[in-house]
Amino acid sequence: MGIDAGFDMVPRLSNGAVDRHNWQSFIKLIREHYQNDDLVEVKPNYLEFKAGEHPLLPFEGHKFLRFSSKTSGSHAKGVEEYIYTVTRVAQASFGSRVRYWNEACDEYGFYSWPEVHESFESYEQRDEPVIPTTIAQFVFGCDPLAELNLDLFEIKSLPDKGRALVARFNIAKGKRILCEKPLFTTENLSPITLMESNIATKLKTLSKTEQRQFLSLHNNFPGKHPFSGIVKTNALPCGPGAVTSGVYPTICLINHRCLPNAHNNWNSDLQRETIHAIQYIRAGDEITIPYDQGGSSSSRRTYLQNAFGFDCTCTLCSLSPPELESSDARRVQIQLLDDSIGNPDRVLNKPSDSLADGHRLLQLLDEEYQGSAGALNAKLYYDVFQICITHGDLARASVFAERGYKARVVCEGEDSPETRKVKELMGKPEGHGNFGVSMRWKITKKMVPKGLDDVEFDKWLWRQGR
Ligand SMILES: [Zn+2]
């Protein structure tokens, strides 16, 4: 026996956009409030308060009827504060729909216990995610599902791979899977004792949960300097070529593949690392990003072994010898072309050759990455944009900027500074600093031909047959 207290949601929430959004905002507030509380655990489908009778808050609000617990007796220790706070936040979010009751005052819940237990059971089975409508995104200015990224993946232990991120649902190409703040950022310092003490100082400022998250990450360099080892194994640079890198509780669990299905990017505006699906990912598939620096399978494997301590056995590295040889030849060629395409002398004096290299690179990327070259495509389009703008060709420059923008949105989202930069150039290519250096190919933006089929248009775009 004991006295129950808590609240019921009357009437219950619908699964419509407004109720869904309000519930997710409410859950977000609760999560933020308790983010450093080890007794409030984030489960795949609900928040569990590990006190009293372990009341739950499901992530799908339309299933919710009651949040309550026995508040007296030996099992009730510490639960009253949770009941009180969660009720107060719920009242602020849902007003009189939140009906507080306390048996000590002869008040009883609205729903019957069989109904309530049935609702608890329904928490375990997730509905298919409701794709937010454009209107909902417009009204709320955000994607309601994106606020709870737990909707899209779960963390699983895979044989031989340790923890990994696995898609819970089918994920569309271009969808943001994660947007995560680093636990901390750091530089590679030497001597290593300095790095170790520097990280130790940073760790002290973190919550217990965050410290545990950091210490649970894989360390490929065990020994006298465990903190530096974890950082070296897991840190991701904050942007291409950056000296600072970040360590993340979830993103650092994403494994490598030489043909990955996701892209990681440092968004300097948000000061967060984002993960986007660069191809359609099926429910149950592992979410992967590349750790390698390109090149042939042997150079990738050597690098991965030295830097991360594993031998890559991904589908690409496990191809039959003749297939692997073709892939290696493409990858080596991709690296060579990628290096040569930006050579300023060549861009200035032999732009036709540079542009032809760009076209060849695009074909190789398509063959090698089967349409999921992601950021490599975005970079390529920006390079060929620069060739055209350097020689005054505003028509082709605007088309390449548009293609670059589309590739960039898939990998980084609309809010990435790089995406916004290339979007601006799409509308105003002459805003680029190289415009006017030469007028060898001078034409206006209006000269983009109309009515051509794709093949003819591409011939024009890449200046073939000239
Ligand atoms: Zn591999």
XYZ file of C-alpha atoms and ligand atoms in Angstrom:
467
model
C 0.000 0.000 0.000
C 0.944 3.642 -0.136
C -0.357 6.919 -1.370
C -0.281 7.723 -5.077
C 0.160 11.167 -6.568
C 0.764 12.544 -10.031
C -1.124 13.982 -12.982
C -3.299 12.810 -15.877
C -3.541 14.450 -19.310
C -7.230 15.206 -19.962
C -8.174 15.104 -22.756
C -5.258 13.090 -24.025
C -3.041 14.631 -26.726
C -3.697 13.944 -30.394
C -1.047 12.861 -32.894
C -1.522 16.108 -34.837
C 1.277 18.552 -35.576
C 0.448 21.076 -32.826
C 0.121 18.576 -29.956
C 3.159 16.706 -31.194
C 5.244 19.844 -31.300
C 4.099 20.972 -27.832
C 4.872 17.567 -26.355
C 8.327 17.509 -27.887
C 9.065 20.991 -26.552
C 7.915 19.799 -23.132
C 10.149 16.704 -23.295
C 13.042 18.901 -24.383
C 12.553 21.169 -21.339
C 12.471 18.169 -19.020
C 15.566 16.672 -20.617
C 17.460 19.940 -20.342
C 16.407 20.348 -16.722
C 17.592 16.875 -15.781
C 20.528 16.504 -18.172
C 23.009 16.070 -15.315
C 20.755 13.875 -13.206
C 21.837 10.251 -13.393
C 18.443 9.057 -12.142
C 16.672 10.411 -15.222
C 17.568 8.053 -18.017
C 16.926 8.533 -21.716
C 15.620 5.252 -23.120
C 14.904 4.709 -26.830
C 11.191 5.460 -26.416
C 10.792 7.346 -23.152
C 12.415 9.096 -20.209
C 12.594 6.962 -17.105
C 12.723 8.518 -13.626
C 14.507 5.985 -11.471
C 12.804 6.811 -8.201
C 9.568 5.654 -6.580
C 7.731 3.458 -9.065
C 9.876 4.682 -11.959
C 7.362 6.942 -13.714
C 7.876 7.368 -17.475
C 7.409 10.117 -20.039
C 7.024 8.660 -23.556
C 8.442 10.514 -26.593
C 5.104 10.055 -28.350
C 2.736 12.348 -26.445
C -0.515 10.893 -27.827
C 0.176 7.682 -25.886
C 0.546 9.471 -22.576
C -2.169 9.316 -19.903
C -0.494 9.490 -16.512
C 2.727 10.414 -14.681
C 2.544 9.210 -11.093
C 4.093 7.144 -8.331
C 3.544 6.079 -4.781
C 4.853 8.984 -2.748
C 4.917 7.285 0.637
C 6.529 4.107 1.838
C 10.049 2.770 1.457
C 10.061 2.811 -2.368
C 8.998 6.421 -2.693
C 12.230 8.093 -1.624
C 13.152 11.035 -3.841
C 10.240 10.710 -6.219
C 8.189 13.591 -4.851
C 10.519 16.217 -6.304
C 10.177 14.633 -9.761
C 6.378 14.484 -9.511
C 6.278 18.091 -8.376
C 8.664 19.490 -11.020
C 7.357 17.485 -13.973
C 3.766 18.444 -13.053
C 4.724 22.110 -12.835
C 6.487 22.095 -16.236
C 3.578 20.144 -17.772
C 1.074 22.687 -16.396
C 3.109 25.513 -17.897
C 3.041 23.701 -21.268
C -0.502 22.272 -21.334
C -2.479 24.382 -18.806
C -5.648 22.866 -17.358
C -5.228 19.726 -19.439
C -2.789 18.634 -16.752
C -4.889 17.353 -13.833
C -2.856 16.984 -10.685
C -4.208 14.546 -8.101
C -2.986 13.309 -4.744
C -4.655 10.480 -2.846
C -3.531 12.076 0.412
C -6.102 14.804 -0.369
C -8.751 12.328 -1.546
C -8.055 13.199 -5.166
C -7.868 10.410 -7.721
C -6.704 10.078 -11.318
C -9.109 10.555 -14.233
C -8.245 7.323 -16.082
C -8.716 3.781 -14.798
C -5.575 1.783 -13.998
C -6.200 -0.804 -16.789
C -6.328 2.070 -19.305
C -3.147 3.537 -17.852
C -1.298 0.207 -17.923
C -2.340 -0.299 -21.522
C -0.848 3.104 -22.344
C 2.458 2.110 -20.647
C 2.631 -1.014 -22.807
C 2.140 1.072 -25.939
C 5.304 3.103 -25.093
C 7.456 0.097 -25.993
C 6.241 -0.100 -29.598
C 7.130 2.938 -31.640
C 4.793 4.197 -34.358
C 6.294 4.922 -37.730
C 7.590 8.478 -37.562
C 5.160 11.020 -38.970
C 6.930 13.014 -41.632
C 6.526 16.645 -40.663
C 4.484 18.565 -43.192
C 5.880 21.626 -44.849
C 3.198 23.664 -43.085
C 4.272 22.378 -39.679
C 7.889 23.181 -40.494
C 6.810 26.597 -41.656
C 4.647 27.297 -38.601
C 7.197 26.146 -36.080
C 10.274 27.129 -38.055
C 11.862 23.767 -37.438
C 11.498 20.097 -38.036
C 9.722 18.758 -34.916
C 11.330 15.334 -35.304
C 14.794 16.824 -35.503
C 14.488 17.963 -31.890
C 14.459 14.353 -30.791
C 17.097 12.715 -32.893
C 16.598 9.571 -30.892
C 13.790 8.972 -33.334
C 16.211 8.180 -36.123
C 18.817 5.817 -34.647
C 19.658 3.633 -31.703
C 22.975 2.703 -30.165
C 23.680 -1.018 -30.462
C 26.573 -3.313 -29.712
C 27.628 -5.061 -32.919
C 29.864 -8.142 -33.025
C 33.540 -7.156 -33.570
C 32.637 -3.483 -33.834
C 31.626 -2.451 -30.343
C 28.969 0.211 -30.058
C 27.479 1.536 -33.271
C 24.634 3.728 -34.501
C 21.885 1.813 -36.267
C 18.960 3.419 -38.132
C 15.619 2.892 -36.376
C 13.653 3.938 -39.451
C 14.275 4.463 -43.128
C 16.169 7.739 -43.395
C 15.870 9.943 -46.475
C 18.961 11.244 -48.290
C 19.839 14.684 -46.929
C 18.145 14.156 -43.570
C 20.018 15.502 -40.543
C 20.614 12.528 -38.241
C 22.507 14.315 -35.488
C 23.580 17.783 -34.427
C 25.810 17.423 -31.399
C 27.743 19.780 -29.153
C 31.280 18.620 -28.310
C 31.971 17.519 -24.739
C 35.010 19.754 -25.186
C 37.396 20.879 -27.911
C 41.165 20.619 -27.767
C 44.357 20.873 -29.784
C 47.086 18.305 -30.243
C 49.598 19.540 -27.711
C 53.129 18.424 -27.084
C 54.664 17.149 -24.910
C 51.905 14.635 -24.273
C 52.041 15.268 -20.501
C 50.860 18.819 -21.205
C 48.003 17.505 -23.360
C 47.036 15.033 -20.641
C 46.851 17.680 -17.914
C 45.043 20.074 -20.260
C 42.324 17.475 -20.935
C 42.127 16.606 -17.221
C 41.352 20.279 -16.486
C 38.617 20.281 -19.133
C 37.142 17.035 -17.803
C 36.751 18.556 -14.358
C 34.326 21.128 -15.746
C 32.032 18.401 -17.158
C 29.100 16.749 -15.387
C 29.466 13.210 -14.039
C 27.392 11.866 -16.952
C 29.590 13.657 -19.481
C 32.766 12.419 -17.791
C 31.405 8.887 -17.995
C 30.496 9.382 -21.654
C 34.055 10.495 -22.365
C 35.688 7.668 -20.407
C 33.496 5.052 -22.107
C 34.847 5.973 -25.563
C 37.292 3.602 -27.219
C 41.007 4.155 -26.562
C 43.353 2.853 -29.195
C 46.447 4.101 -27.366
C 46.216 2.618 -23.871
C 49.081 3.398 -21.537
C 50.256 6.226 -19.362
C 48.140 8.915 -20.994
C 44.588 7.586 -21.184
C 42.824 10.944 -21.751
C 45.068 11.845 -24.688
C 44.588 8.308 -26.041
C 40.797 8.707 -26.046
C 41.072 12.104 -27.725
C 43.469 10.828 -30.395
C 41.189 7.876 -31.128
C 37.933 9.832 -31.274
C 38.332 13.553 -31.870
C 36.997 15.049 -35.101
C 38.591 18.234 -36.487
C 36.368 21.331 -36.215
C 36.387 21.916 -39.986
C 38.768 20.854 -42.791
C 42.384 21.416 -41.762
C 41.424 22.826 -38.340
C 43.936 22.416 -35.487
C 41.121 22.225 -32.947
C 39.070 19.070 -32.699
C 36.003 18.006 -30.715
C 35.011 14.895 -28.785
C 31.341 13.874 -28.921
C 29.328 11.453 -26.779
C 27.265 10.029 -29.668
C 29.011 10.999 -32.908
C 32.230 9.315 -31.693
C 30.330 6.008 -31.666
C 29.802 6.138 -35.452
C 32.011 3.596 -37.199
C 34.034 3.965 -40.377
C 33.305 2.646 -43.828
C 35.192 3.412 -47.034
C 31.810 3.835 -48.783
C 29.921 5.571 -45.978
C 26.222 6.436 -45.960
C 26.554 9.584 -43.864
C 28.674 12.742 -43.774
C 30.061 14.571 -40.759
C 30.605 18.312 -40.805
C 31.565 21.017 -38.310
C 28.955 23.787 -38.443
C 30.853 26.828 -37.158
C 27.658 28.899 -36.760
C 26.007 26.311 -34.551
C 29.340 25.296 -32.956
C 28.169 21.716 -33.414
C 29.071 18.688 -35.505
C 26.286 17.540 -37.824
C 25.669 14.129 -39.389
C 23.593 13.911 -42.595
C 22.428 10.891 -44.570
C 24.143 11.101 -47.988
C 22.067 8.240 -49.343
C 18.802 6.541 -48.482
C 19.475 4.536 -45.297
C 17.225 1.593 -44.508
C 15.967 0.817 -41.008
C 18.423 -1.610 -39.400
C 21.420 -0.388 -41.428
C 24.446 0.856 -39.560
C 25.141 4.588 -39.936
C 28.747 5.154 -41.034
C 31.153 8.000 -41.851
C 34.647 7.987 -43.412
C 37.705 8.274 -41.118
C 40.188 7.783 -43.954
C 41.958 10.384 -46.066
C 41.228 8.791 -49.443
C 43.597 6.973 -51.774
C 44.002 3.299 -52.606
C 42.812 0.485 -50.313
C 46.355 -0.237 -49.114
C 47.034 3.399 -48.174
C 43.611 3.650 -46.485
C 44.184 0.470 -44.520
C 47.643 1.527 -43.371
C 46.286 4.884 -42.260
C 43.297 3.354 -40.441
C 45.500 0.778 -38.726
C 47.993 3.403 -37.528
C 45.514 6.079 -36.528
C 42.619 3.992 -35.219
C 44.031 0.514 -34.724
C 41.663 -1.509 -36.900
C 41.936 -3.404 -40.130
C 39.188 -2.218 -42.481
C 37.065 -5.096 -43.727
C 34.243 -2.990 -45.175
C 32.426 -4.092 -48.346
C 34.768 -2.023 -50.507
C 37.969 -3.370 -48.914
C 36.540 -6.912 -49.240
C 35.937 -6.758 -53.010
C 37.495 -9.436 -55.210
C 41.094 -8.577 -56.285
C 40.183 -7.415 -59.831
C 37.278 -5.285 -58.540
C 39.441 -3.823 -55.804
C 42.097 -3.008 -58.375
C 39.588 -1.007 -60.442
C 38.377 0.805 -57.341
C 41.966 1.574 -56.319
C 42.760 2.942 -59.775
C 39.709 5.235 -59.566
C 40.562 6.421 -56.049
C 44.150 7.244 -56.991
C 42.935 9.094 -60.080
C 40.343 10.955 -57.969
C 43.082 12.181 -55.629
C 45.303 13.295 -58.512
C 42.499 15.154 -60.267
C 41.282 16.707 -57.037
C 44.784 18.074 -56.429
C 45.339 19.356 -59.972
C 41.925 20.939 -60.542
C 42.590 23.788 -58.131
C 46.073 24.616 -59.493
C 45.812 28.407 -60.026
C 48.336 28.548 -62.900
C 46.441 25.949 -64.840
C 43.060 27.564 -64.069
C 44.392 30.828 -65.456
C 46.323 29.595 -68.478
C 44.650 26.329 -69.451
C 41.086 26.620 -68.172
C 39.697 24.206 -70.790
C 42.017 21.477 -69.510
C 41.036 22.204 -65.908
C 37.354 22.046 -66.799
C 37.862 18.750 -68.666
C 39.579 17.377 -65.539
C 36.527 18.454 -63.562
C 34.246 16.515 -65.888
C 36.422 13.423 -65.678
C 36.505 13.724 -61.863
C 32.711 13.899 -61.742
C 32.438 10.692 -63.782
C 34.948 8.910 -61.549
C 33.152 10.036 -58.381
C 29.839 8.762 -59.770
C 31.352 5.392 -60.632
C 33.223 4.977 -57.368
C 30.625 6.315 -54.934
C 27.527 5.225 -56.867
C 25.876 8.616 -56.664
C 26.785 9.251 -53.002
C 30.023 11.213 -53.338
C 28.490 13.871 -51.082
C 30.991 16.493 -50.085
C 33.460 15.504 -52.825
C 30.856 16.488 -55.404
C 30.166 19.751 -53.599
C 33.889 20.566 -53.614
C 34.226 19.637 -57.292
C 31.341 21.925 -58.292
C 32.885 24.779 -56.349
C 36.226 24.215 -58.106
C 34.691 24.287 -61.594
C 32.563 27.275 -60.581
C 35.841 29.092 -59.834
C 37.318 28.161 -63.227
C 34.297 29.694 -64.985
C 34.050 32.808 -62.823
C 37.792 33.501 -63.193
C 37.185 33.813 -66.956
C 33.964 35.813 -66.757
C 31.501 33.023 -67.656
C 28.585 33.980 -65.429
C 26.195 31.507 -67.098
C 28.124 28.313 -66.368
C 29.315 29.675 -63.026
C 25.708 30.101 -61.848
C 24.779 26.573 -62.973
C 27.796 25.052 -61.203
C 27.049 27.088 -58.076
C 23.492 25.718 -58.103
C 24.732 22.132 -58.419
C 27.279 22.744 -55.665
C 24.564 24.193 -53.470
C 22.333 21.144 -53.962
C 25.209 18.777 -53.112
C 26.154 20.874 -50.074
C 22.588 20.929 -48.663
C 22.515 17.112 -48.691
C 25.747 16.832 -46.654
C 25.489 19.835 -44.382
C 21.964 21.277 -44.415
C 20.680 24.760 -45.243
C 22.101 26.275 -42.055
C 25.734 25.462 -42.836
C 27.825 28.604 -43.537
C 29.364 26.874 -46.608
C 25.894 26.109 -47.976
C 24.814 29.713 -47.510
C 27.980 31.014 -49.176
C 27.476 28.925 -52.317
C 23.745 29.778 -52.372
C 24.653 33.447 -52.449
C 27.052 32.841 -55.362
C 24.290 30.981 -57.186
C 22.269 34.204 -57.316
C 25.252 36.538 -57.699
C 28.283 34.710 -59.143
C 30.002 38.020 -59.900
C 30.321 38.467 -56.117
C 33.249 36.029 -56.138
C 36.691 37.627 -55.706
C 38.097 36.051 -58.900
C 35.467 37.561 -61.189
C 37.077 39.759 -63.791
C 40.589 38.307 -63.546
C 40.164 37.311 -67.204
C 37.288 37.809 -69.625
C 38.275 34.975 -71.962
C 34.884 33.243 -71.663
C 32.819 36.316 -70.909
C 29.049 35.732 -71.106
C 26.132 36.902 -68.958
C 23.937 34.810 -66.692
C 21.091 35.073 -69.176
C 23.054 33.004 -71.688
C 22.178 29.679 -70.016
C 20.579 27.801 -72.951
C 16.941 26.741 -72.712
C 15.159 23.763 -74.215
C 18.165 21.429 -74.415
C 17.883 17.822 -73.257
C 20.162 16.718 -70.399
C 22.891 15.368 -72.686
C 23.015 18.495 -74.827
C 22.887 20.725 -71.763
C 25.812 18.891 -70.146
C 27.827 19.218 -73.384
C 27.283 22.966 -73.270
C 28.008 23.150 -69.543
C 31.352 21.368 -69.748
C 32.297 23.187 -72.993
C 32.633 19.925 -74.884
C 33.273 20.026 -78.635
C 34.634 23.577 -78.505
Zn 37.310 -0.199 -46.072
